[in-house]
Short mmCIF file of C-alpha atoms and ligand atoms in Angstrom, two decimals:
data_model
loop_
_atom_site.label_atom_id
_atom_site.label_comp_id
_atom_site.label_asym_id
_atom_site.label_seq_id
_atom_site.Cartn_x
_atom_site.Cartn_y
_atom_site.Cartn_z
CA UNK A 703 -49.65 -48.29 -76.42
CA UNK A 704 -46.72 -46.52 -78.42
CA UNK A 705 -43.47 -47.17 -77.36
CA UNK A 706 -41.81 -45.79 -74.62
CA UNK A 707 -40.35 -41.91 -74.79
CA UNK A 708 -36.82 -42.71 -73.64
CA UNK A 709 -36.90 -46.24 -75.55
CA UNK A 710 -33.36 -46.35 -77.27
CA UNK A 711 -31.92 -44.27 -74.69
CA UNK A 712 -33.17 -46.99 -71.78
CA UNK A 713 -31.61 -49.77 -74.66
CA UNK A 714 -28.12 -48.28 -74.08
CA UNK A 715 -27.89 -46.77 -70.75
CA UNK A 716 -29.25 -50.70 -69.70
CA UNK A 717 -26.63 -52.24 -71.94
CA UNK A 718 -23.90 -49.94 -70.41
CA UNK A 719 -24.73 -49.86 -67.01
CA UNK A 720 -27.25 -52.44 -65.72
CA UNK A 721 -26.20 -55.39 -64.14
CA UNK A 722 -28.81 -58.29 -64.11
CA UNK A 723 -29.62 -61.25 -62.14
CA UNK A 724 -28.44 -64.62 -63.36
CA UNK A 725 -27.81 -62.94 -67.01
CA UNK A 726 -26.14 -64.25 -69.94
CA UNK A 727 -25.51 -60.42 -70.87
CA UNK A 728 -23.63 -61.60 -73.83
CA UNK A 729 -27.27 -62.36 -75.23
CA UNK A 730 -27.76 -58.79 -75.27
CA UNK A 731 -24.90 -58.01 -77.98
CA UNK A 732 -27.07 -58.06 -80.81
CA UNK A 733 -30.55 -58.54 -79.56
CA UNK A 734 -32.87 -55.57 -77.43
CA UNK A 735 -33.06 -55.64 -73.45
CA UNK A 736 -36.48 -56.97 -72.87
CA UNK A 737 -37.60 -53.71 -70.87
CA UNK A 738 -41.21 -53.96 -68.41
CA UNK A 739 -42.78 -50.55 -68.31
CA UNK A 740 -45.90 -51.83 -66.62
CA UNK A 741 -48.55 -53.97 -65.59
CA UNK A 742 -52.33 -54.49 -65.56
CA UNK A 743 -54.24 -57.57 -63.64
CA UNK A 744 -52.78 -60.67 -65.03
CA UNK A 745 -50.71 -58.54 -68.13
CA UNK A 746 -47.50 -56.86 -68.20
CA UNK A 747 -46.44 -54.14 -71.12
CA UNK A 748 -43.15 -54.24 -72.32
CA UNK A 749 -41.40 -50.50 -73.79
CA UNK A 750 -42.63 -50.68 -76.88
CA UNK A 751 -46.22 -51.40 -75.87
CA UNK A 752 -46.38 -55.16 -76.37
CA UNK A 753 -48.37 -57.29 -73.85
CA UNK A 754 -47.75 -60.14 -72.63
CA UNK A 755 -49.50 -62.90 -69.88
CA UNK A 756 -47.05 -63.16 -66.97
CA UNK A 757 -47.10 -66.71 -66.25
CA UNK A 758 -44.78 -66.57 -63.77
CA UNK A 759 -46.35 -63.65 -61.40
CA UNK A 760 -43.04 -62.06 -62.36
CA UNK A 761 -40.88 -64.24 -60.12
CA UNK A 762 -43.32 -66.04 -58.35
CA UNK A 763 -44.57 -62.97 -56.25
CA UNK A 764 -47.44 -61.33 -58.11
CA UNK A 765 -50.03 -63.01 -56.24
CA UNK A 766 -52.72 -59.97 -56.72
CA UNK A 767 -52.26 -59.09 -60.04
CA UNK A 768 -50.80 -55.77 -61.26
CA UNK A 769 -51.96 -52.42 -60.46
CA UNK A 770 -53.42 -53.03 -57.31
CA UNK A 771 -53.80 -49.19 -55.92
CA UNK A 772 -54.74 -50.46 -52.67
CA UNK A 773 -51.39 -51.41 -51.92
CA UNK A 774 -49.64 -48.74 -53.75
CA UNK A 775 -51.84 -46.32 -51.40
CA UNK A 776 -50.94 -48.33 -48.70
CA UNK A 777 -46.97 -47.74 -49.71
CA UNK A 778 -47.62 -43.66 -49.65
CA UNK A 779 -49.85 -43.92 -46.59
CA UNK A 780 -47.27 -45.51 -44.66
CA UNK A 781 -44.22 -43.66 -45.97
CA UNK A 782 -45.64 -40.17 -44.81
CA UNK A 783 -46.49 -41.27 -41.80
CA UNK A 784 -43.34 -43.40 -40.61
CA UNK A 785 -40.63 -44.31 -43.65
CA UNK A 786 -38.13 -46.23 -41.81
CA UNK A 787 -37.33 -47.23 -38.43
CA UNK A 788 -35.47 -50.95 -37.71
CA UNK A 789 -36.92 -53.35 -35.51
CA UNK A 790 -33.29 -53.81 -34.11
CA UNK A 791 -34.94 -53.32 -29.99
CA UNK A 792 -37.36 -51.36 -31.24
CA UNK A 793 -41.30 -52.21 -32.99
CA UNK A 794 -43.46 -50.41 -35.22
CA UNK A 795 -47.53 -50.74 -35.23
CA UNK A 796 -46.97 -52.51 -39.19
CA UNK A 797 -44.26 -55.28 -38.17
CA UNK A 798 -46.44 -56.20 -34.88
CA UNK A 799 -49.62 -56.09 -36.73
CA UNK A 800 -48.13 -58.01 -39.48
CA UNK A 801 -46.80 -60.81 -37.13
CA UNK A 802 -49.88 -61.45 -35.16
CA UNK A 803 -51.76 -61.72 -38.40
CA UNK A 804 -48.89 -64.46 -40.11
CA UNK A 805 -48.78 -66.12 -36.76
CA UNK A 806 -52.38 -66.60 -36.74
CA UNK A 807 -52.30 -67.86 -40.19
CA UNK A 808 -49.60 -69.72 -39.53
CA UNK A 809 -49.94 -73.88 -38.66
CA UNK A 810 -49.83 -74.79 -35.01
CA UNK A 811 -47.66 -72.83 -32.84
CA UNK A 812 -45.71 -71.41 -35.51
CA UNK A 813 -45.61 -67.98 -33.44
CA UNK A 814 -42.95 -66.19 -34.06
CA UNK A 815 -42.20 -64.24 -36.55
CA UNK A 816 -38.89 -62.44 -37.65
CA UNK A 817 -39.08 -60.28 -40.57
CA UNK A 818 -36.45 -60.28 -43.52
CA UNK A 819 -36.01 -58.72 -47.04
CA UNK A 820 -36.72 -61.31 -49.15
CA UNK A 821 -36.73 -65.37 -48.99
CA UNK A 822 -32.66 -66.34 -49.01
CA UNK A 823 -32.58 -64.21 -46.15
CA UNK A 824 -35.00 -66.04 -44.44
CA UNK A 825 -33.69 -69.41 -44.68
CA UNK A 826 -30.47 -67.73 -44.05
CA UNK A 827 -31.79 -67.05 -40.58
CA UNK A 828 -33.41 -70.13 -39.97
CA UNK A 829 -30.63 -72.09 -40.46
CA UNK A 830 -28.53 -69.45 -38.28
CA UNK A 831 -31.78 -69.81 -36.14
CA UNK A 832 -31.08 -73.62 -35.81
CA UNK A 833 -27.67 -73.44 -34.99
CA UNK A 834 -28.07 -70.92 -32.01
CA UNK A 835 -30.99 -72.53 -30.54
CA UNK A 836 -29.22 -76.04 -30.35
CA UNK A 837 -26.05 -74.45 -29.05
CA UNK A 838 -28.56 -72.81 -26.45
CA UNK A 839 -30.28 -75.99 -25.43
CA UNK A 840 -26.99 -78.61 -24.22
CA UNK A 841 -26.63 -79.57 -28.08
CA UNK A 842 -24.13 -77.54 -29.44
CA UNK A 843 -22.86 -79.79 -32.04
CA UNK A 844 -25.86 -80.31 -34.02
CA UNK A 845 -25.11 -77.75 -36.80
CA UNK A 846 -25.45 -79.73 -40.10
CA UNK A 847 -28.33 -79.39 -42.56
CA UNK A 848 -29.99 -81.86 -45.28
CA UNK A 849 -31.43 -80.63 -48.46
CA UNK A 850 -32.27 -81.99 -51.31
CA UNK A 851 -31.14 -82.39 -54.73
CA UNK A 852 -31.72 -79.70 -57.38
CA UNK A 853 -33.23 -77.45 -54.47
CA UNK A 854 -32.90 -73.77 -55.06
CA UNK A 855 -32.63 -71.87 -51.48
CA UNK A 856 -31.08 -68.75 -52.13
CA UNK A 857 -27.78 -66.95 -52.70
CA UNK A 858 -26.78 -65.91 -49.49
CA UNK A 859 -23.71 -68.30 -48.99
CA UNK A 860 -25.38 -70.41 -46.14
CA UNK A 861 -28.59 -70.40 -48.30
CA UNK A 862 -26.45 -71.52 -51.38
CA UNK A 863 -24.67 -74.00 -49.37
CA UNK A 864 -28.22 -75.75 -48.95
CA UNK A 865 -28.80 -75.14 -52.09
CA UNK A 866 -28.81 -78.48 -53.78
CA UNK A 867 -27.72 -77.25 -57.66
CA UNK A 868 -24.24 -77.68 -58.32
CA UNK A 869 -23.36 -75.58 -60.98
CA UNK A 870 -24.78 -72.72 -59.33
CA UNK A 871 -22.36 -73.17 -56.19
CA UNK A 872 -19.30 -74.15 -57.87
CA UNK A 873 -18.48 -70.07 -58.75
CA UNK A 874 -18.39 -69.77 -55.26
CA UNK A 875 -16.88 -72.54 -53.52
CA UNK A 876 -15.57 -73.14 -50.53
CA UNK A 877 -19.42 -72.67 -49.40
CA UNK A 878 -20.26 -72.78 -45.94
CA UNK A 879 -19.47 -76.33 -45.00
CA UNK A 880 -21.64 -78.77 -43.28
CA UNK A 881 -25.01 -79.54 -45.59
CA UNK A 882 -26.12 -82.78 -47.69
CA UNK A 883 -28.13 -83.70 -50.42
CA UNK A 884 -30.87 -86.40 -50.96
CA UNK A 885 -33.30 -87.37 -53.18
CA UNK A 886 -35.70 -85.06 -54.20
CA UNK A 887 -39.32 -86.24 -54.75
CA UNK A 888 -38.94 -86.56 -58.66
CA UNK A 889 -41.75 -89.46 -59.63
CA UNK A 890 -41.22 -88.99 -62.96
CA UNK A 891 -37.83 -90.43 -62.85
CA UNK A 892 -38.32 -92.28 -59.57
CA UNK A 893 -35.32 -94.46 -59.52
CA UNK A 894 -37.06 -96.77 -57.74
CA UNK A 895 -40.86 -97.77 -57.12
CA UNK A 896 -41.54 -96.20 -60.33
CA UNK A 897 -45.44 -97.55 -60.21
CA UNK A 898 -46.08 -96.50 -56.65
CA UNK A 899 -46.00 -93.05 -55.28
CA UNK A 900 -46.40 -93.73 -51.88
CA UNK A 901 -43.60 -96.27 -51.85
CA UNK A 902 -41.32 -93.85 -53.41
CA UNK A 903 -42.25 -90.87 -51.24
CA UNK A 904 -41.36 -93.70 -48.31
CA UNK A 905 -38.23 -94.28 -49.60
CA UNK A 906 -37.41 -90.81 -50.39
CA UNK A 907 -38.35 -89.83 -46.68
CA UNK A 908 -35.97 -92.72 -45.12
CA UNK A 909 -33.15 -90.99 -47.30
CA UNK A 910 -33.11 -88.40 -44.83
CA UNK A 911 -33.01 -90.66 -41.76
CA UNK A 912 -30.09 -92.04 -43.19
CA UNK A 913 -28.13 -89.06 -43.50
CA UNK A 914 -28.73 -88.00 -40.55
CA UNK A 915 -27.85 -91.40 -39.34
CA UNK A 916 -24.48 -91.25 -42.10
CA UNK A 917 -23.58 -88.07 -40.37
CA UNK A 918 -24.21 -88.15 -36.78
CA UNK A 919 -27.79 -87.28 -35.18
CA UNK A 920 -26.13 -85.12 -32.73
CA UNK A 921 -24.53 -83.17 -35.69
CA UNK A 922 -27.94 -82.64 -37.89
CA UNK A 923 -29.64 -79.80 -36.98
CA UNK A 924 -32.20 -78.99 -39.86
CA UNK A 925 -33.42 -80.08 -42.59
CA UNK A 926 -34.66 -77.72 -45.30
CA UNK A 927 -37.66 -78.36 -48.14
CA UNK A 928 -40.29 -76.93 -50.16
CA UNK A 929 -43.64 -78.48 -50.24
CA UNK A 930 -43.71 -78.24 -54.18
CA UNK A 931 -39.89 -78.21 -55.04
CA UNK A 932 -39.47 -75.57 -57.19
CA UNK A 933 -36.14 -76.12 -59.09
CA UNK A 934 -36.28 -79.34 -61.39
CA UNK A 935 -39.58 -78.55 -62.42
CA UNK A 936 -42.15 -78.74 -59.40
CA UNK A 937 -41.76 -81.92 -57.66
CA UNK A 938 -44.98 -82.38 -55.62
CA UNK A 939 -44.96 -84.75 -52.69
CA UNK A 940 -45.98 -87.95 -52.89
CA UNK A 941 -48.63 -88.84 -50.01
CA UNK A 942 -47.53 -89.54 -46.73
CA UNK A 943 -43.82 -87.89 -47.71
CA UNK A 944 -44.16 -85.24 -44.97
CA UNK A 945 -45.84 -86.92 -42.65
CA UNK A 946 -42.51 -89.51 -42.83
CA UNK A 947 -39.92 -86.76 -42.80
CA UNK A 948 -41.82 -85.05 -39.04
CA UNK A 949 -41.31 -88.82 -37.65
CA UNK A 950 -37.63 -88.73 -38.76
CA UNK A 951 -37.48 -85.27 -37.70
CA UNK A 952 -38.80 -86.37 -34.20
CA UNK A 953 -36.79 -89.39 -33.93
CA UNK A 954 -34.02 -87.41 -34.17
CA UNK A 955 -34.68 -83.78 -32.93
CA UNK A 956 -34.09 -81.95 -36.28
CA UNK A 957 -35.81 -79.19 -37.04
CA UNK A 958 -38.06 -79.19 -40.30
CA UNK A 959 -37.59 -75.78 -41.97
CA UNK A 960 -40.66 -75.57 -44.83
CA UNK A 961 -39.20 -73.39 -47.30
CA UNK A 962 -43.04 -71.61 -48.59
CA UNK A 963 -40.62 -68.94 -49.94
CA UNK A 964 -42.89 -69.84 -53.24
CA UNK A 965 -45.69 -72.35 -52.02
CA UNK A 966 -47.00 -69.95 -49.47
CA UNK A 967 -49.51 -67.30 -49.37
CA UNK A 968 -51.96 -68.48 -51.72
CA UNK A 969 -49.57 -70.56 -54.70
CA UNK A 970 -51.43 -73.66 -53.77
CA UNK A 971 -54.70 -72.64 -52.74
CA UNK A 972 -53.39 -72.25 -49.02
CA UNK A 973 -51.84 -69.13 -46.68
CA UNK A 974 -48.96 -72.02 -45.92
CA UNK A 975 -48.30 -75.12 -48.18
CA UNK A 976 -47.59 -77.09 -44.87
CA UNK A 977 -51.63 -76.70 -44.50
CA UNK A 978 -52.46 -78.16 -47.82
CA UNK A 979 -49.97 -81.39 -47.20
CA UNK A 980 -51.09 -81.54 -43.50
CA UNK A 981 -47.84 -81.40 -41.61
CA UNK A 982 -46.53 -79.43 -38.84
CA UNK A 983 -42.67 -77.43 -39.65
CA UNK A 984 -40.79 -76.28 -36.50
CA UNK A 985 -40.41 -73.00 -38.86
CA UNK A 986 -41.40 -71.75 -42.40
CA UNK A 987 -39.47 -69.28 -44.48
CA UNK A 988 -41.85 -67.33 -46.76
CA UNK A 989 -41.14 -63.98 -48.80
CA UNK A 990 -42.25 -63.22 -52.49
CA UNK A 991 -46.01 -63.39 -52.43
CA UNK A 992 -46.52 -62.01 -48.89
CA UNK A 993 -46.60 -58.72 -50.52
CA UNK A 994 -47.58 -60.08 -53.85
CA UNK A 995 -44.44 -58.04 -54.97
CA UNK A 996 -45.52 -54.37 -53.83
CA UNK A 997 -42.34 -54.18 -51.41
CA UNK A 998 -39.77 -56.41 -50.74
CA UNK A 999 -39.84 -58.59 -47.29
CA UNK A 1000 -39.47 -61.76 -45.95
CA UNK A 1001 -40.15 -63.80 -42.72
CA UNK A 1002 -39.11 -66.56 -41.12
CA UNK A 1003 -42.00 -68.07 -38.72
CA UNK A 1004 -40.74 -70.39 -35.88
CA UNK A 1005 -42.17 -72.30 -32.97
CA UNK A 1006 -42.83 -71.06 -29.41
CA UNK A 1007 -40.45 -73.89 -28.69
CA UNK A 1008 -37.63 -72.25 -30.61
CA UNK A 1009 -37.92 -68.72 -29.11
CA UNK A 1010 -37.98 -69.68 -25.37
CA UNK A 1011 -34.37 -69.73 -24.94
CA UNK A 1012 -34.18 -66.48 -26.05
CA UNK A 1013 -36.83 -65.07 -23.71
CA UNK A 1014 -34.42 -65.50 -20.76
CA UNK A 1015 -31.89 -63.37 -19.48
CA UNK A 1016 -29.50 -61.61 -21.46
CA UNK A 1017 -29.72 -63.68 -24.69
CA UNK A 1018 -30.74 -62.50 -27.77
CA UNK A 1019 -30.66 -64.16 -31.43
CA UNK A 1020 -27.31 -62.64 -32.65
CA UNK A 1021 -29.08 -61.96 -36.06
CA UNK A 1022 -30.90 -58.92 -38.07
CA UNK A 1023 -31.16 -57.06 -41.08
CA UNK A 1024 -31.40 -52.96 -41.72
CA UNK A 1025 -34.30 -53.45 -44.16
CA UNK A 1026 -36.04 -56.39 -42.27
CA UNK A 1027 -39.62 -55.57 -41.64
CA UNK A 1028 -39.29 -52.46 -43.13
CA UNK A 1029 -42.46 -50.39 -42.27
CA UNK A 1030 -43.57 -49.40 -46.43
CA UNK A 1031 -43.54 -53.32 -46.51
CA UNK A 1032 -44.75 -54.36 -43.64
CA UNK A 1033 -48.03 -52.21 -44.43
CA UNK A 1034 -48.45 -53.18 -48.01
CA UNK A 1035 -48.06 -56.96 -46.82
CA UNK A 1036 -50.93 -56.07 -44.55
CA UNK A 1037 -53.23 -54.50 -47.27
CA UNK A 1038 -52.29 -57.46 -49.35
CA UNK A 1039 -53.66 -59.84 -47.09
CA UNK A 1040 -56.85 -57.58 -46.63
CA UNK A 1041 -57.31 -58.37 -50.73
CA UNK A 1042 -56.46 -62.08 -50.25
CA UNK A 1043 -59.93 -61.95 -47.52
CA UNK A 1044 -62.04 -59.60 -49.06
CA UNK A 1045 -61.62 -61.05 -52.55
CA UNK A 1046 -61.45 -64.74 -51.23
CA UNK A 1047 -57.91 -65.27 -53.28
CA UNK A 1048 -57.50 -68.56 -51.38
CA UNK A 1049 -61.03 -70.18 -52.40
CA UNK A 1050 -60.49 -68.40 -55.76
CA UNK A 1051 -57.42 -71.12 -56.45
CA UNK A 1052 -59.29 -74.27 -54.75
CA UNK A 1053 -61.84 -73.52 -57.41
CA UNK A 1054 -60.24 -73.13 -60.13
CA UNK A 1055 -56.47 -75.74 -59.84
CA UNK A 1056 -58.05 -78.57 -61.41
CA UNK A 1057 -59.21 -76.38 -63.97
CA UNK A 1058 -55.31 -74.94 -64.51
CA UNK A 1059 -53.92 -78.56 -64.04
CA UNK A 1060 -56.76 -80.23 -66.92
CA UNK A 1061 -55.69 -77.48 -69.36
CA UNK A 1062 -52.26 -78.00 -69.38
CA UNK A 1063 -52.53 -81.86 -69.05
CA UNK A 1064 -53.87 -81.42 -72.65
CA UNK A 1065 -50.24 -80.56 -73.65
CA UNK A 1066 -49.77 -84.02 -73.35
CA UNK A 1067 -50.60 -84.75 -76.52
CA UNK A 1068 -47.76 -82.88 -77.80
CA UNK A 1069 -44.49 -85.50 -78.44
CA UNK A 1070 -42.07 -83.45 -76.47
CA UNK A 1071 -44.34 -82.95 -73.53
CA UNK A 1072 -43.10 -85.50 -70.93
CA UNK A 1073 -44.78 -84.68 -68.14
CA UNK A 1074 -47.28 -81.81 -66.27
CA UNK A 1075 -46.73 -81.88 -62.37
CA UNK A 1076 -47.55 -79.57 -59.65
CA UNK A 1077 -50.40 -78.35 -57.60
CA UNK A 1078 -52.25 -75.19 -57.25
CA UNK A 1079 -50.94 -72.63 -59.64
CA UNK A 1080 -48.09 -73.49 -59.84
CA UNK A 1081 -47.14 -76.46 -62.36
CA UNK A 1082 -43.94 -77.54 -64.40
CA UNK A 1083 -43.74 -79.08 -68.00
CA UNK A 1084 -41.29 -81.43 -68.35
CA UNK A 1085 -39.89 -81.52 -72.18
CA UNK A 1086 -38.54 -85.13 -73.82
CA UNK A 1087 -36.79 -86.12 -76.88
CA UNK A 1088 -38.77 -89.75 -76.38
CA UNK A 1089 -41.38 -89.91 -74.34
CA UNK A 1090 -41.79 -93.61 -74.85
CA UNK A 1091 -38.51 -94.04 -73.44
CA UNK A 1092 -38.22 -90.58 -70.87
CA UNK A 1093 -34.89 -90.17 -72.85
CA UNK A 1094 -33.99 -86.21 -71.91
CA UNK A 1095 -31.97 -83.62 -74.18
CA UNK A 1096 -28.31 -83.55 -73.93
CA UNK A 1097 -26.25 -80.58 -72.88
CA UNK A 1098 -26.12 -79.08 -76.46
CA UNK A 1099 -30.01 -79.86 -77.49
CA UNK A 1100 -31.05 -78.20 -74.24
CA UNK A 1101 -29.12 -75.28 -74.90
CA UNK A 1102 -30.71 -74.91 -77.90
CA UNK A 1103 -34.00 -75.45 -77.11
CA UNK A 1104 -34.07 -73.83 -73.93
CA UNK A 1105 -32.02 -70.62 -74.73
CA UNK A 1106 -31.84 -70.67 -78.38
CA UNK A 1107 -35.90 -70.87 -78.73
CA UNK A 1108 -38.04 -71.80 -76.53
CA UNK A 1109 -37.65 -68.53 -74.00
CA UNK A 1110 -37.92 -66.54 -76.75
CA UNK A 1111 -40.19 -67.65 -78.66
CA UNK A 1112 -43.10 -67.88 -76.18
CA UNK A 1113 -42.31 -64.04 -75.30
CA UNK A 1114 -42.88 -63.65 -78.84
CA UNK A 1115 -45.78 -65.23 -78.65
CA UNK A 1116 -46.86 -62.98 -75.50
CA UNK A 1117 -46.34 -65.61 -72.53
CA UNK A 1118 -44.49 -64.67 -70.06
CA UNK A 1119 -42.68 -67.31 -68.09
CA UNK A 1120 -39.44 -69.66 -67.65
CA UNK A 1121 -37.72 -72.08 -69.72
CA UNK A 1122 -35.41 -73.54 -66.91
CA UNK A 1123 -33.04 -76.78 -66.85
CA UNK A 1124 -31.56 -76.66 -63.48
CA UNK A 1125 -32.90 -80.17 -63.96
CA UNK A 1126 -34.16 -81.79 -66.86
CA UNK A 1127 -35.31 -79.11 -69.33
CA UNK A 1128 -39.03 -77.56 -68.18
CA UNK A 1129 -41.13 -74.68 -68.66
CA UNK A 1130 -42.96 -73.32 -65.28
CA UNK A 1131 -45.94 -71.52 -64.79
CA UNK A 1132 -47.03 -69.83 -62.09
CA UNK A 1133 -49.59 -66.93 -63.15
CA UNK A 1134 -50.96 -64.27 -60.71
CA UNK A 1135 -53.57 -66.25 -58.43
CA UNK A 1136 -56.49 -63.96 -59.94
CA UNK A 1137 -56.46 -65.73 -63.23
CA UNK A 1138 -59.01 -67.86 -64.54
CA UNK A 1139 -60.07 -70.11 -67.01
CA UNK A 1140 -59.49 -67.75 -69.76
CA UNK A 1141 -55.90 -67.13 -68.88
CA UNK A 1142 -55.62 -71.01 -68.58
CA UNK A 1143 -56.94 -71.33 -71.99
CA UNK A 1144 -54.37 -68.38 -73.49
CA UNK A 1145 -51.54 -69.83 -71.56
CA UNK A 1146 -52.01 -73.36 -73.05
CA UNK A 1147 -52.66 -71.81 -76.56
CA UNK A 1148 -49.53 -70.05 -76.70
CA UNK A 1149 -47.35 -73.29 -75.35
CA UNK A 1150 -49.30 -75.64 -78.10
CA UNK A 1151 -47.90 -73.57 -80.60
CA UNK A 1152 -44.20 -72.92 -79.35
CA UNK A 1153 -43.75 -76.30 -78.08
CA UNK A 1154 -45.01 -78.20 -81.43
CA UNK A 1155 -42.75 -75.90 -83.23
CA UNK A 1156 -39.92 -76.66 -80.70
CA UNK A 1157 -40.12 -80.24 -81.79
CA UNK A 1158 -39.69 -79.93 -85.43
CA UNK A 1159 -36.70 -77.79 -84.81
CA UNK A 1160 -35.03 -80.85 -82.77
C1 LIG B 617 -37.64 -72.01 -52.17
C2 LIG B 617 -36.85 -70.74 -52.25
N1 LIG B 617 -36.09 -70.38 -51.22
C3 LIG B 617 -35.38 -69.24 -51.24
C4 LIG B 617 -35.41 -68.41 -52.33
C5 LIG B 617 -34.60 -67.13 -52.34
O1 LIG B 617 -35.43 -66.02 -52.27
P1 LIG B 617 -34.88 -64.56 -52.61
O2 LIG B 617 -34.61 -64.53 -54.07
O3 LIG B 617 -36.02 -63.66 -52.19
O4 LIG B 617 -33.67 -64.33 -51.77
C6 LIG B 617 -36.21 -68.75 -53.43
C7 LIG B 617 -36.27 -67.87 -54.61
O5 LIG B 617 -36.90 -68.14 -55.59
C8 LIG B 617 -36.93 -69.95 -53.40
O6 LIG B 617 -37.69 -70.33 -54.43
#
């Protein structure tokens, strides 16, 4: 493909007038807007007609692959026929249909549904959720939540407040008050039981009975984590983690809140990432892939438990969103899910994981590859000066591997994806769930290449 038309006009007009997302724009000075013009299965095209794998489904969302015109038809079909109308006392046949079908997917009696834009949103409501609910039920002081460290929830400022990343909050502080960090489920730098998982995820787990204990059961209302923690470098959980955290949770009537806003529909094999672990939430946030990226929404799913309050009398859940459940998405979430049955998406991963997990496990053999973790598609590589010894990059070297080559150079290299040190420094991957061995095999080609260079620049 040539390059775009309107190429150096898009250059400037984006350099003069675009505003983007977490952006060093300062990196942009001397160097080209990376521009996306399009995409194709597993491939996106950049302006001047380069391609490149997405490894990252974009941001996580791309579940289908690009160019999907079943769910672009499903976008017109739906916007000629009703374009907009807010589910603020009112339903349309796409939001009902759509939360019948996510209810039924969803674990136990996980029933409820209550449609968003996108996923900060969602945990935004559940934790606004929470705090109603409790002040409902003859336990209005329970109001607190517990996250963990490094956790990425959002930007909304409740969602940020749970957020567990401190340099992303300080901008913006004071937050809202009231939420607590613990551990995360890091094995890689376990501080303790460093040669047993299941110890570790124990001892993890009891970190969050004693906050709740530090703080006052009968302030704790929720606490909030992904299956797969995304920010730190996918942190899966050790065995019997979950199942730990519902006791707590029981013990001291807090709600879990699953935050699938990346591990569900499909990421790990499963509609919800609560499946694959085996535990029960008392409500999931989800967003990104439930349209695999064709519209924007988000839900948060809670129990029968949680709504029965507001089923009586004249209460309602002071809480909503113009956009939320907006019909165009609503009906290209249900055509999505249509592809995820017809073309077996979900047994499509289960097959092929191990396969995605034993290619990049032979990065290993690289000296700055540390570690591989994750599960399903979704995986992070964690990057070492010493891997004898774990010892990590300082402030400067990370910097300069991270931003001054590593990004970079595997988009030079055509792989899509993120160099990220929230944590200690990783790359993530997290391609479209339709890919296969061969994109497994191009993925890990690229990184061989870019990482052993990496090293000699240290
Ligand atoms: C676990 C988790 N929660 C919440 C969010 C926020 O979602 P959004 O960017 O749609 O607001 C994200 C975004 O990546 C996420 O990964």
């Amino acid at each position: 493909m040539d390059q775009h038309p309107d190429y150096d006009r898009l250059q400037l007009a984006a350099k003069d007038h675009l505003w983007m997302h977490f952006t060093r724009h300062s990196t942009y000075e001397d160097s080209d807007v990376p521009i996306i013009v399009r995409g194709e299965g597993a491939y996106i095209y950049d302006a001047q007609g380069k391609r490149y794998l997405d490894g990252l489904a974009g941001l996580f969302v791309n579940q289908l692959g690009h160019g999907r015109t079943e769910l672009a038809e499903a976008a017109a079909k739906q916007s000629a026929t009703l374009a907009f109308h807010p589910l603020w006392s009112y339903a349309h046949p796409g939001a009902i249909e759509l939360a019948q079908r996510v209810a039924n997917y969803a674990p136990g009696d996980l029933n409820r549904v209550f449609f968003t834009t996108g996923g900060g949103e969602a945990v935004e409501s559940a934790w606004k959720l929470a705090k109603q609910y409790f002040k409902m039920t003859g336990k209005p002081t329970k109001h607190k939540v517990i996250s963990r460290a490094i956790a990425y929830h959002g930007t909304p400022q409740g969602a940020l407040s749970i957020t567990g990343i401190p340099g992303m909050k300080a901008p913006f502080e004071p937050l809202v008050p009231s939420t607590f960090r613990v551990p995360n489920t890091n094995f890689y730098r376990a501080p303790v039981h460093q040669d047993d998982e299941v110890a570790f995820g124990q001892w993890a787990a009891n970190r969050i009975a004693e906050a709740i204990e530090f703080e006052g059961p009968d302030t704790v209302a929720a606490v909030f984590l992904e299956p797969v923690q995304n920010s730190g470098g996918c942190f899966p959980p050790p065995p019997g983690y979950f199942q730990r955290v519902r006791e707590i949770c029981d013990e001291y009537d807090v709600l879990l809140v699953s935050d699938e806003v990346i591990c569900a529909f499909g990421r790990l094999g499963h509609m919800f990432a609560s499946e694959r672990y085996g535990y029960q939430p008392d409500i999931i946030t989800c967003a990104k892939g439930i349209t695999s990226g064709y519209a924007p929404l988000g839900a948060m799913i809670a129990s029968e438990r949680l709504m029965e309050p507001f089923l009586e009398g004249h209460h309602s859940f002071m809480h909503g969103y113009t956009w939320g459940g907006h019909p165009v998405a609503t009906a290209v979430a249900l055509a999505n899910l249509d592809v995820f049955e017809k073309e077996h998406v979900l047994e499509h991963v289960r097959a092929n994981q191990d396969g995605f997990r034993s290619t990049l496990e032979r990065l290993k053999d690289l000296p700055i590859v540390g570690d591989v973790r994750g599960d399903g598609y979704f995986y992070g590589i964690e990057l070492v000066k010493d891997k004898g010894t774990k010892e990590t990059f300082n402030d400067a070297e990370s910097e300069k591997l991270l931003r001054g080559f590593l990004s970079k150079a595997l988009y030079d290299e055509g792989l899509y994806c993120r160099a990220d040190d929230r944590g200690d420094p990783v790359v993530q991957l997290a391609p479209p769930l339709i890919c296969d061995q061969s994109h497994f095999d191009e993925i890990e080609q690229i990184l061989r290449v870019v990482l052993d260079k990496a090293y000699t620049l240290l």
